[in-house]
PDB file of C-alpha atoms in Angstrom:
ATOM      1  CA  MET A   1      -7.059  -1.551  46.842  1.00 45.00           C
ATOM      2  CA  ARG A   2      -5.180  -0.604  43.653  1.00 59.00           C
ATOM      3  CA  THR A   3      -6.499   2.600  42.102  1.00 70.00           C
ATOM      4  CA  ARG A   4      -4.112   2.965  39.168  1.00 87.00           C
ATOM      5  CA  LEU A   5      -3.255   0.518  36.411  1.00 92.00           C
ATOM      6  CA  ARG A   6       0.067  -1.186  36.922  1.00 95.00           C
ATOM      7  CA  VAL A   7       1.853  -1.471  33.595  1.00 97.00           C
ATOM      8  CA  LEU A   8       4.960  -3.554  32.985  1.00 96.00           C
ATOM      9  CA  ILE A   9       6.866  -2.648  29.812  1.00 96.00           C
ATOM     10  CA  VAL A  10       9.317  -5.330  28.705  1.00 95.00           C
ATOM     11  CA  GLY A  11      12.218  -3.680  26.877  1.00 93.00           C
ATOM     12  CA  LYS A  12      14.200  -0.590  27.816  1.00 90.00           C
ATOM     13  CA  SER A  13      16.563   0.185  24.955  1.00 86.00           C
ATOM     14  CA  GLY A  14      14.293   0.499  21.911  1.00 92.00           C
ATOM     15  CA  GLN A  15      12.433   3.494  20.531  1.00 96.00           C
ATOM     16  CA  LEU A  16       9.024   1.904  21.097  1.00 97.00           C
ATOM     17  CA  SER A  17       9.764   1.235  24.748  1.00 96.00           C
ATOM     18  CA  ALA A  18      10.796   4.871  25.223  1.00 96.00           C
ATOM     19  CA  ALA A  19       7.660   6.105  23.460  1.00 98.00           C
ATOM     20  CA  LEU A  20       5.486   3.850  25.630  1.00 98.00           C
ATOM     21  CA  ALA A  21       7.132   5.131  28.808  1.00 95.00           C
ATOM     22  CA  GLU A  22       6.288   8.667  27.697  1.00 96.00           C
ATOM     23  CA  ALA A  23       2.694   7.813  26.745  1.00 97.00           C
ATOM     24  CA  PHE A  24       1.935   6.056  30.037  1.00 96.00           C
ATOM     25  CA  CYS A  25       2.202   9.149  32.198  1.00 91.00           C
ATOM     26  CA  PRO A  26       3.412   8.299  35.734  1.00 88.00           C
ATOM     27  CA  ALA A  27       0.820  10.698  37.127  1.00 86.00           C
ATOM     28  CA  VAL A  28      -1.881   8.324  35.880  1.00 90.00           C
ATOM     29  CA  PHE A  29      -0.236   4.883  35.657  1.00 94.00           C
ATOM     30  CA  ASP A  30       2.174   2.846  37.748  1.00 94.00           C
ATOM     31  CA  VAL A  31       4.759   2.013  35.109  1.00 94.00           C
ATOM     32  CA  VAL A  32       7.830  -0.187  35.346  1.00 93.00           C
ATOM     33  CA  ARG A  33      10.239  -0.845  32.466  1.00 93.00           C
ATOM     34  CA  VAL A  34      12.441  -3.913  32.566  1.00 91.00           C
ATOM     35  CA  GLY A  35      15.027  -5.060  30.063  1.00 86.00           C
ATOM     36  CA  ARG A  36      18.456  -6.545  29.909  1.00 83.00           C
ATOM     37  CA  PRO A  37      20.079  -7.660  32.108  1.00 81.00           C
ATOM     38  CA  GLU A  38      16.985  -8.153  34.328  1.00 82.00           C
ATOM     39  CA  ILE A  39      15.073  -9.777  31.472  1.00 81.00           C
ATOM     40  CA  ASP A  40      16.720 -11.238  28.398  1.00 81.00           C
ATOM     41  CA  LEU A  41      14.178 -12.841  26.092  1.00 86.00           C
ATOM     42  CA  ALA A  42      16.900 -14.990  24.581  1.00 83.00           C
ATOM     43  CA  ALA A  43      17.039 -16.735  27.983  1.00 78.00           C
ATOM     44  CA  PRO A  44      13.573 -16.054  29.400  1.00 70.00           C
ATOM     45  CA  ARG A  45      13.647 -18.151  32.581  1.00 74.00           C
ATOM     46  CA  PRO A  46      13.642 -15.065  34.916  1.00 80.00           C
ATOM     47  CA  VAL A  47      10.536 -13.681  33.164  1.00 84.00           C
ATOM     48  CA  PHE A  48       8.127 -15.640  35.355  1.00 85.00           C
ATOM     49  CA  ALA A  49       9.727 -14.534  38.620  1.00 87.00           C
ATOM     50  CA  ILE A  50       9.840 -10.870  37.635  1.00 87.00           C
ATOM     51  CA  ILE A  51       6.261 -10.704  36.386  1.00 89.00           C
ATOM     52  CA  LYS A  52       5.014 -12.649  39.409  1.00 88.00           C
ATOM     53  CA  GLU A  53       6.782 -10.181  41.690  1.00 89.00           C
ATOM     54  CA  MET A  54       5.443  -7.117  39.845  1.00 88.00           C
ATOM     55  CA  ARG A  55       1.882  -8.484  39.489  1.00 92.00           C
ATOM     56  CA  PRO A  56       0.983  -5.983  36.731  1.00 96.00           C
ATOM     57  CA  ASP A  57      -2.496  -5.461  35.327  1.00 96.00           C
ATOM     58  CA  ILE A  58      -1.046  -5.538  31.838  1.00 97.00           C
ATOM     59  CA  VAL A  59       2.280  -6.490  30.277  1.00 97.00           C
ATOM     60  CA  ILE A  60       3.445  -4.720  27.120  1.00 98.00           C
ATOM     61  CA  ASN A  61       6.187  -6.590  25.319  1.00 97.00           C
ATOM     62  CA  ALA A  62       8.242  -4.046  23.374  1.00 97.00           C
ATOM     63  CA  ALA A  63      11.360  -6.233  23.230  1.00 95.00           C
ATOM     64  CA  ALA A  64      12.272  -8.048  20.036  1.00 96.00           C
ATOM     65  CA  TYR A  65      15.056  -9.210  17.773  1.00 95.00           C
ATOM     66  CA  THR A  66      14.789  -6.633  14.967  1.00 95.00           C
ATOM     67  CA  ALA A  67      18.066  -7.004  13.027  1.00 96.00           C
ATOM     68  CA  VAL A  68      16.364  -8.036   9.781  1.00 97.00           C
ATOM     69  CA  ASP A  69      19.495  -8.836   7.767  1.00 97.00           C
ATOM     70  CA  GLN A  70      21.416 -10.363  10.657  1.00 97.00           C
ATOM     71  CA  ALA A  71      18.514 -12.720  11.323  1.00 98.00           C
ATOM     72  CA  GLU A  72      19.266 -14.469   8.031  1.00 98.00           C
ATOM     73  CA  ASP A  73      22.557 -15.636   9.576  1.00 97.00           C
ATOM     74  CA  GLU A  74      21.209 -16.000  13.129  1.00 97.00           C
ATOM     75  CA  PRO A  75      17.815 -17.694  12.755  1.00 97.00           C
ATOM     76  CA  GLU A  76      18.136 -19.451  16.121  1.00 97.00           C
ATOM     77  CA  ALA A  77      18.792 -16.161  17.924  1.00 96.00           C
ATOM     78  CA  ALA A  78      15.825 -14.477  16.238  1.00 97.00           C
ATOM     79  CA  GLN A  79      13.624 -17.491  17.041  1.00 97.00           C
ATOM     80  CA  ALA A  80      14.713 -17.488  20.680  1.00 95.00           C
ATOM     81  CA  VAL A  81      13.660 -13.869  21.249  1.00 96.00           C
ATOM     82  CA  ASN A  82      10.730 -13.407  18.875  1.00 97.00           C
ATOM     83  CA  VAL A  83       9.043 -16.740  19.506  1.00 97.00           C
ATOM     84  CA  ALA A  84      10.217 -18.492  22.684  1.00 95.00           C
ATOM     85  CA  GLY A  85      10.856 -15.249  24.558  1.00 95.00           C
ATOM     86  CA  ALA A  86       7.577 -13.676  23.469  1.00 97.00           C
ATOM     87  CA  GLU A  87       5.700 -16.824  24.464  1.00 96.00           C
ATOM     88  CA  ALA A  88       7.346 -16.828  27.908  1.00 94.00           C
ATOM     89  CA  VAL A  89       6.275 -13.238  28.544  1.00 95.00           C
ATOM     90  CA  ALA A  90       2.701 -13.928  27.436  1.00 96.00           C
ATOM     91  CA  ARG A  91       2.458 -17.116  29.487  1.00 96.00           C
ATOM     92  CA  ALA A  92       3.887 -15.467  32.607  1.00 95.00           C
ATOM     93  CA  ALA A  93       1.373 -12.633  32.224  1.00 96.00           C
ATOM     94  CA  ALA A  94      -1.452 -15.144  31.933  1.00 96.00           C
ATOM     95  CA  GLU A  95      -0.340 -17.004  35.051  1.00 94.00           C
ATOM     96  CA  THR A  96      -0.528 -13.785  37.081  1.00 94.00           C
ATOM     97  CA  GLY A  97      -3.877 -12.744  35.574  1.00 94.00           C
ATOM     98  CA  ALA A  98      -2.430  -9.980  33.400  1.00 96.00           C
ATOM     99  CA  ALA A  99      -3.340  -9.153  29.839  1.00 96.00           C
ATOM    100  CA  ILE A 100      -0.589  -8.930  27.209  1.00 97.00           C
ATOM    101  CA  ILE A 101       0.044  -6.490  24.377  1.00 98.00           C
ATOM    102  CA  HIS A 102       2.530  -7.695  21.782  1.00 98.00           C
ATOM    103  CA  PHE A 103       3.970  -6.127  18.620  1.00 98.00           C
ATOM    104  CA  SER A 104       4.451  -7.658  15.210  1.00 98.00           C
ATOM    105  CA  THR A 105       5.358  -6.385  11.764  1.00 98.00           C
ATOM    106  CA  ASP A 106       4.343  -5.830   8.158  1.00 98.00           C
ATOM    107  CA  TYR A 107       7.066  -8.342   7.273  1.00 98.00           C
ATOM    108  CA  VAL A 108       4.701 -11.220   8.091  1.00 98.00           C
ATOM    109  CA  PHE A 109       3.393 -10.625   4.546  1.00 98.00           C
ATOM    110  CA  ASP A 110       5.277 -11.424   1.344  1.00 96.00           C
ATOM    111  CA  GLY A 111       4.653  -8.030  -0.272  1.00 95.00           C
ATOM    112  CA  MET A 112       3.170  -9.486  -3.453  1.00 94.00           C
ATOM    113  CA  ALA A 113      -0.368  -8.136  -2.988  1.00 94.00           C
ATOM    114  CA  ALA A 114      -1.769  -5.329  -5.130  1.00 92.00           C
ATOM    115  CA  ARG A 115      -3.666  -3.724  -2.225  1.00 96.00           C
ATOM    116  CA  PRO A 116      -3.091  -2.916   1.445  1.00 98.00           C
ATOM    117  CA  TYR A 117      -3.010  -5.962   3.702  1.00 98.00           C
ATOM    118  CA  ALA A 118      -5.862  -6.623   6.131  1.00 98.00           C
ATOM    119  CA  GLU A 119      -5.474  -8.488   9.407  1.00 98.00           C
ATOM    120  CA  ASP A 120      -7.074 -11.687   8.110  1.00 96.00           C
ATOM    121  CA  ASP A 121      -4.965 -11.912   4.953  1.00 97.00           C
ATOM    122  CA  VAL A 122      -2.805 -15.007   4.766  1.00 96.00           C
ATOM    123  CA  THR A 123       0.672 -14.452   6.180  1.00 97.00           C
ATOM    124  CA  SER A 124       3.617 -15.569   4.079  1.00 97.00           C
ATOM    125  CA  PRO A 125       6.879 -14.081   5.353  1.00 97.00           C
ATOM    126  CA  GLY A 126       9.710 -13.689   2.881  1.00 96.00           C
ATOM    127  CA  ASN A 127      12.588 -13.593   5.372  1.00 98.00           C
ATOM    128  CA  VAL A 128      13.684 -15.086   8.687  1.00 98.00           C
ATOM    129  CA  TYR A 129      12.743 -12.034  10.725  1.00 98.00           C
ATOM    130  CA  GLY A 130       9.192 -12.012   9.344  1.00 98.00           C
ATOM    131  CA  THR A 131       8.865 -15.735   9.940  1.00 98.00           C
ATOM    132  CA  THR A 132       9.864 -15.441  13.600  1.00 98.00           C
ATOM    133  CA  LYS A 133       7.454 -12.545  14.123  1.00 98.00           C
ATOM    134  CA  ARG A 134       4.611 -14.524  12.539  1.00 98.00           C
ATOM    135  CA  ASP A 135       5.429 -17.533  14.715  1.00 98.00           C
ATOM    136  CA  GLY A 136       5.624 -15.201  17.697  1.00 98.00           C
ATOM    137  CA  GLU A 137       2.077 -13.986  17.046  1.00 98.00           C
ATOM    138  CA  ILE A 138       0.831 -17.568  17.171  1.00 98.00           C
ATOM    139  CA  ALA A 139       2.815 -18.367  20.321  1.00 98.00           C
ATOM    140  CA  VAL A 140       1.528 -15.288  22.172  1.00 98.00           C
ATOM    141  CA  ALA A 141      -2.080 -15.971  21.182  1.00 97.00           C
ATOM    142  CA  ASN A 142      -1.835 -19.557  22.415  1.00 97.00           C
ATOM    143  CA  ALA A 143      -0.130 -18.584  25.678  1.00 97.00           C
ATOM    144  CA  ASN A 144      -2.517 -15.850  26.834  1.00 96.00           C
ATOM    145  CA  PRO A 145      -6.183 -15.539  25.781  1.00 94.00           C
ATOM    146  CA  ARG A 146      -6.270 -11.893  26.943  1.00 95.00           C
ATOM    147  CA  HIS A 147      -3.966 -10.575  24.260  1.00 96.00           C
ATOM    148  CA  VAL A 148      -3.844  -7.853  21.660  1.00 97.00           C
ATOM    149  CA  ILE A 149      -1.250  -7.966  18.896  1.00 98.00           C
ATOM    150  CA  PHE A 150      -0.371  -4.820  16.969  1.00 98.00           C
ATOM    151  CA  ARG A 151       1.236  -5.170  13.568  1.00 98.00           C
ATOM    152  CA  THR A 152       3.066  -1.990  12.699  1.00 98.00           C
ATOM    153  CA  ALA A 153       5.696  -0.795  10.234  1.00 98.00           C
ATOM    154  CA  TRP A 154       8.560   1.592   9.505  1.00 98.00           C
ATOM    155  CA  LEU A 155       8.722   3.027  13.027  1.00 98.00           C
ATOM    156  CA  PHE A 156      10.310   6.407  13.658  1.00 98.00           C
ATOM    157  CA  SER A 157      10.545   8.659  16.700  1.00 97.00           C
ATOM    158  CA  PRO A 158      12.897  11.017  18.552  1.00 96.00           C
ATOM    159  CA  PHE A 159      14.191   7.943  20.401  1.00 95.00           C
ATOM    160  CA  GLY A 160      16.618   5.154  19.584  1.00 93.00           C
ATOM    161  CA  SER A 161      17.820   4.316  16.087  1.00 93.00           C
ATOM    162  CA  ASN A 162      15.531   4.707  13.080  1.00 97.00           C
ATOM    163  CA  PHE A 163      15.345   5.814   9.453  1.00 98.00           C
ATOM    164  CA  VAL A 164      14.543   9.453  10.236  1.00 97.00           C
ATOM    165  CA  LYS A 165      17.598   9.869  12.417  1.00 97.00           C
ATOM    166  CA  THR A 166      19.743   8.098   9.812  1.00 97.00           C
ATOM    167  CA  ILE A 167      18.651  10.487   7.046  1.00 97.00           C
ATOM    168  CA  LEU A 168      19.163  13.512   9.293  1.00 96.00           C
ATOM    169  CA  ARG A 169      22.680  12.290  10.050  1.00 96.00           C
ATOM    170  CA  LEU A 170      23.462  11.642   6.383  1.00 97.00           C
ATOM    171  CA  ARG A 171      22.321  15.174   5.536  1.00 96.00           C
ATOM    172  CA  THR A 172      25.221  16.493   7.610  1.00 94.00           C
ATOM    173  CA  LEU A 173      27.733  14.256   5.822  1.00 96.00           C
ATOM    174  CA  GLN A 174      26.620  14.112   2.189  1.00 95.00           C
ATOM    175  CA  ASN A 175      25.245  16.408  -0.499  1.00 96.00           C
ATOM    176  CA  GLU A 176      23.308  13.577  -2.130  1.00 97.00           C
ATOM    177  CA  ILE A 177      21.563  10.557  -0.649  1.00 98.00           C
ATOM    178  CA  GLY A 178      20.379   7.547  -2.649  1.00 98.00           C
ATOM    179  CA  VAL A 179      17.263   5.833  -1.272  1.00 98.00           C
ATOM    180  CA  VAL A 180      15.257   2.817  -2.486  1.00 98.00           C
ATOM    181  CA  ASP A 181      12.107   3.774  -4.392  1.00 98.00           C
ATOM    182  CA  ASP A 182      10.543   0.376  -5.174  1.00 97.00           C
ATOM    183  CA  GLN A 183       9.425  -0.660  -1.673  1.00 97.00           C
ATOM    184  CA  ARG A 184       6.221   0.887  -0.326  1.00 98.00           C
ATOM    185  CA  GLY A 185       4.990   0.898   3.246  1.00 98.00           C
ATOM    186  CA  CYS A 186       3.526   2.975   6.066  1.00 98.00           C
ATOM    187  CA  PRO A 187       5.880   5.223   8.058  1.00 98.00           C
ATOM    188  CA  THR A 188       4.613   5.110  11.629  1.00 98.00           C
ATOM    189  CA  SER A 189       5.329   7.328  14.593  1.00 98.00           C
ATOM    190  CA  ALA A 190       6.242   5.286  17.660  1.00 98.00           C
ATOM    191  CA  THR A 191       4.851   8.180  19.689  1.00 98.00           C
ATOM    192  CA  ASP A 192       1.445   7.964  17.982  1.00 98.00           C
ATOM    193  CA  LEU A 193       1.462   4.175  18.221  1.00 98.00           C
ATOM    194  CA  ALA A 194       2.252   4.319  21.948  1.00 98.00           C
ATOM    195  CA  CYS A 195      -0.718   6.620  22.575  1.00 98.00           C
ATOM    196  CA  ALA A 196      -3.010   4.191  20.755  1.00 98.00           C
ATOM    197  CA  VAL A 197      -1.566   1.305  22.782  1.00 98.00           C
ATOM    198  CA  ARG A 198      -2.261   3.201  25.998  1.00 97.00           C
ATOM    199  CA  ASP A 199      -5.929   3.669  25.058  1.00 97.00           C
ATOM    200  CA  VAL A 200      -6.335   0.017  24.090  1.00 96.00           C
ATOM    201  CA  ALA A 201      -4.545  -1.132  27.266  1.00 96.00           C
ATOM    202  CA  VAL A 202      -7.052   0.668  29.467  1.00 94.00           C
ATOM    203  CA  LYS A 203      -9.952  -1.030  27.681  1.00 92.00           C
ATOM    204  CA  LEU A 204      -8.246  -4.414  27.668  1.00 92.00           C
ATOM    205  CA  VAL A 205      -7.625  -4.332  31.406  1.00 91.00           C
ATOM    206  CA  GLY A 206     -11.227  -3.291  31.952  1.00 84.00           C
ATOM    207  CA  SER A 207     -12.461  -6.426  30.196  1.00 77.00           C
ATOM    208  CA  PRO A 208     -12.076  -9.668  32.153  1.00 70.00           C
ATOM    209  CA  GLU A 209     -12.742 -11.722  29.018  1.00 70.00           C
ATOM    210  CA  SER A 210     -10.368 -12.467  26.170  1.00 68.00           C
ATOM    211  CA  SER A 211     -10.164  -9.740  23.549  1.00 64.00           C
ATOM    212  CA  SER A 212     -11.921 -10.344  20.247  1.00 71.00           C
ATOM    213  CA  PRO A 213     -10.784  -9.389  17.691  1.00 76.00           C
ATOM    214  CA  ASN A 214      -7.194  -9.329  18.878  1.00 94.00           C
ATOM    215  CA  ILE A 215      -4.879  -8.615  15.932  1.00 97.00           C
ATOM    216  CA  PHE A 216      -4.812  -5.047  14.650  1.00 98.00           C
ATOM    217  CA  HIS A 217      -2.806  -3.120  12.123  1.00 98.00           C
ATOM    218  CA  ALA A 218      -1.645   0.136  13.697  1.00 98.00           C
ATOM    219  CA  VAL A 219       0.077   2.555  11.323  1.00 98.00           C
ATOM    220  CA  ASN A 220      -0.129   6.238  10.518  1.00 98.00           C
ATOM    221  CA  GLY A 221      -2.362   7.223   7.627  1.00 98.00           C
ATOM    222  CA  GLY A 222      -1.035   7.069   4.080  1.00 98.00           C
ATOM    223  CA  SER A 223       1.877   5.261   2.492  1.00 98.00           C
ATOM    224  CA  THR A 224       5.053   6.025   0.566  1.00 98.00           C
ATOM    225  CA  THR A 225       8.335   4.518  -0.566  1.00 98.00           C
ATOM    226  CA  TRP A 226      11.591   4.776   1.366  1.00 98.00           C
ATOM    227  CA  TYR A 227      12.607   7.423  -1.180  1.00 98.00           C
ATOM    228  CA  GLY A 228       9.385   9.381  -0.623  1.00 98.00           C
ATOM    229  CA  PHE A 229       9.923   9.084   3.120  1.00 98.00           C
ATOM    230  CA  ALA A 230      13.489  10.392   2.805  1.00 98.00           C
ATOM    231  CA  GLU A 231      12.407  13.242   0.548  1.00 98.00           C
ATOM    232  CA  LYS A 232       9.865  14.412   3.105  1.00 98.00           C
ATOM    233  CA  ILE A 233      12.440  14.154   5.919  1.00 98.00           C
ATOM    234  CA  ASN A 234      14.819  16.249   3.826  1.00 98.00           C
ATOM    235  CA  GLU A 235      12.106  18.787   3.035  1.00 97.00           C
ATOM    236  CA  PHE A 236      11.112  19.295   6.660  1.00 97.00           C
ATOM    237  CA  ALA A 237      14.719  19.422   7.838  1.00 96.00           C
ATOM    238  CA  SER A 238      15.718  21.896   5.095  1.00 96.00           C
ATOM    239  CA  ALA A 239      12.964  24.232   6.238  1.00 95.00           C
ATOM    240  CA  ARG A 240      14.738  24.388   9.586  1.00 93.00           C
ATOM    241  CA  ASP A 241      18.437  24.393   8.714  1.00 93.00           C
ATOM    242  CA  ASN A 242      18.412  25.719   5.099  1.00 94.00           C
ATOM    243  CA  ARG A 243      20.820  22.973   4.080  1.00 94.00           C
ATOM    244  CA  ILE A 244      20.411  21.838   0.449  1.00 93.00           C
ATOM    245  CA  VAL A 245      20.754  18.086   0.028  1.00 97.00           C
ATOM    246  CA  ALA A 246      19.575  16.036  -2.962  1.00 98.00           C
ATOM    247  CA  VAL A 247      17.655  12.795  -2.433  1.00 98.00           C
ATOM    248  CA  ARG A 248      17.971  10.414  -5.374  1.00 97.00           C
ATOM    249  CA  PRO A 249      15.722   7.382  -6.077  1.00 98.00           C
ATOM    250  CA  ILE A 250      17.436   4.027  -6.566  1.00 98.00           C
ATOM    251  CA  GLY A 251      16.205   0.475  -7.074  1.00 97.00           C
ATOM    252  CA  SER A 252      16.466  -2.373  -4.603  1.00 95.00           C
ATOM    253  CA  LYS A 253      18.992  -3.988  -6.950  1.00 94.00           C
ATOM    254  CA  ASP A 254      21.256  -0.996  -6.352  1.00 92.00           C
ATOM    255  CA  TYR A 255      21.046  -1.476  -2.587  1.00 91.00           C
ATOM    256  CA  PRO A 256      21.215  -5.238  -2.023  1.00 91.00           C
ATOM    257  CA  THR A 257      20.402  -6.556   1.442  1.00 94.00           C
ATOM    258  CA  ARG A 258      20.860  -9.965   3.037  1.00 94.00           C
ATOM    259  CA  ALA A 259      17.123 -10.353   3.693  1.00 95.00           C
ATOM    260  CA  ARG A 260      14.464  -9.883   1.047  1.00 95.00           C
ATOM    261  CA  ARG A 261      12.179  -6.923   1.694  1.00 94.00           C
ATOM    262  CA  PRO A 262       8.517  -6.917   0.606  1.00 94.00           C
ATOM    263  CA  ALA A 263       7.801  -4.639  -2.357  1.00 95.00           C
ATOM    264  CA  LEU A 264       4.407  -3.644  -0.947  1.00 96.00           C
ATOM    265  CA  SER A 265       3.783  -3.935   2.778  1.00 95.00           C
ATOM    266  CA  VAL A 266       1.085  -1.294   3.200  1.00 98.00           C
ATOM    267  CA  LEU A 267      -1.222  -2.168   6.105  1.00 98.00           C
ATOM    268  CA  CYS A 268      -4.931  -1.358   6.251  1.00 98.00           C
ATOM    269  CA  ALA A 269      -5.784  -0.015   9.718  1.00 98.00           C
ATOM    270  CA  GLU A 270      -9.575   0.248   9.383  1.00 97.00           C
ATOM    271  CA  LYS A 271     -10.156  -2.544  11.899  1.00 97.00           C
ATOM    272  CA  LEU A 272      -8.486  -0.528  14.672  1.00 97.00           C
ATOM    273  CA  SER A 273     -10.722   2.412  13.840  1.00 97.00           C
ATOM    274  CA  ALA A 274     -13.875   0.291  13.716  1.00 96.00           C
ATOM    275  CA  HIS A 275     -13.255  -1.619  16.944  1.00 95.00           C
ATOM    276  CA  TYR A 276     -11.543   0.964  19.169  1.00 95.00           C
ATOM    277  CA  GLY A 277     -12.338   4.256  17.426  1.00 96.00           C
ATOM    278  CA  LEU A 278      -8.631   4.922  16.954  1.00 97.00           C
ATOM    279  CA  ARG A 279      -7.169   6.335  13.755  1.00 97.00           C
ATOM    280  CA  LEU A 280      -3.557   7.496  13.631  1.00 98.00           C
ATOM    281  CA  ARG A 281      -3.006  10.800  11.820  1.00 98.00           C
ATOM    282  CA  PRO A 282      -1.244  11.062   8.417  1.00 98.00           C
ATOM    283  CA  TRP A 283       2.397  10.088   8.595  1.00 98.00           C
ATOM    284  CA  GLU A 284       3.584  13.438   7.208  1.00 98.00           C
ATOM    285  CA  SER A 285       2.071  15.312  10.163  1.00 98.00           C
ATOM    286  CA  ALA A 286       3.661  12.936  12.659  1.00 98.00           C
ATOM    287  CA  LEU A 287       6.990  13.197  10.846  1.00 98.00           C
ATOM    288  CA  ARG A 288       6.987  16.993  10.977  1.00 97.00           C
ATOM    289  CA  ASP A 289       6.486  16.924  14.743  1.00 97.00           C
ATOM    290  CA  CYS A 290       9.262  14.337  15.154  1.00 97.00           C
ATOM    291  CA  ILE A 291      11.766  16.353  13.112  1.00 96.00           C
ATOM    292  CA  ASP A 292      10.869  19.589  14.888  1.00 94.00           C
ATOM    293  CA  ARG A 293      11.501  17.884  18.203  1.00 94.00           C
ATOM    294  CA  LEU A 294      14.774  16.315  17.079  1.00 94.00           C
ATOM    295  CA  MET A 295      16.174  19.455  15.521  1.00 89.00           C
ATOM    296  CA  LEU A 296      15.095  21.617  18.442  1.00 84.00           C
ATOM    297  CA  LEU A 297      16.893  19.217  20.771  1.00 70.00           C
ATOM    298  CA  THR A 298      19.986  19.384  18.554  1.00 62.00           C
ATOM    299  CA  SER A 299      19.918  23.192  18.652  1.00 54.00           C
ATOM    300  CA  TYR A 300      19.706  23.178  22.446  1.00 40.00           C
ATOM    301  CA  ARG A 301      22.644  20.789  22.666  1.00 50.00           C
ATOM    302  CA  GLN A 302      24.734  22.909  20.300  1.00 50.00           C
ATOM    303  CA  GLU A 303      23.952  26.065  22.224  1.00 41.00           C
ATOM    304  CA  ALA A 304      24.779  24.353  25.522  1.00 40.00           C
ATOM    305  CA  ALA A 305      28.097  23.149  24.096  1.00 46.00           C
ATOM    306  CA  GLN A 306      28.935  26.631  22.886  1.00 47.00           C
ATOM    307  CA  ILE A 307      28.114  28.155  26.245  1.00 50.00           C
ATOM    308  CA  GLU A 308      30.188  25.522  28.034  1.00 48.00           C
ATOM    309  CA  GLY A 309      33.075  26.101  25.631  1.00 50.00           C
ATOM    310  CA  THR A 310      32.941  29.848  26.203  1.00 47.00           C
ATOM    311  CA  ALA A 311      32.861  29.378  29.962  1.00 50.00           C
ATOM    312  CA  ASN A 312      35.964  27.182  29.803  1.00 47.00           C
TER     313      ASN A 312
END
């Protein structure tokens, strides 16, 4: 008789996958992460065999096509992963009796609203990436009745590639950084999100019926612009390294991108609080912890390199 939840995380290379692996402590859960080449959602045929072999209690799909600008030129590739691949994972989970947790994005909205978006607001993506993620939500819901979909935004963490790590890198190369100040959203810690996912997963597995409601916005508290986000990163980093770097606001027209970004993609997360009692802390608090962890790790690496250099 199985005494611990068996969790299958699809995706190994992204920051969310790494945060999930950390949140699902191996002392409590049986966790397996699979990604390319074992599973490639662009060619999802092996998904069924792998999930059938693992027989997990819950599947968490953290794999996605996330190259927002590139998707404008590769709509078929984005569609293959974010829709067909996501559907295959959800359907395979359903066929083995497993629940599915899937992730979507603030980009399913057009950004034209004057208030934070709620889960039941009409979706109207303004780019290819957002369209494939919206279609992926529908495909997952149709493929597996025991599903929960988390819409999130502006993820950052000590893992993978993200905006925080980009700004920290630019601080070592430049004395001034220009950042867009006319797009507003919710910076979200992948670490905090993963902990919320863990708590929901336990409850979802414990319920043999389909989850209702099953789409939630999961973001840290508060909102800001990319410029405000960068300023706070710079502030927290400067407190550690005493490096003076200026962050300058610019308009979207000064930083053109292939895909249109929503001007306002703030997500209201009250539904998650009301249904599961989960409320992610303010983004500034999560950001401070992330930067402390990143810069402490950098200091250790520098010290180790110095010691190794001295020894040689």
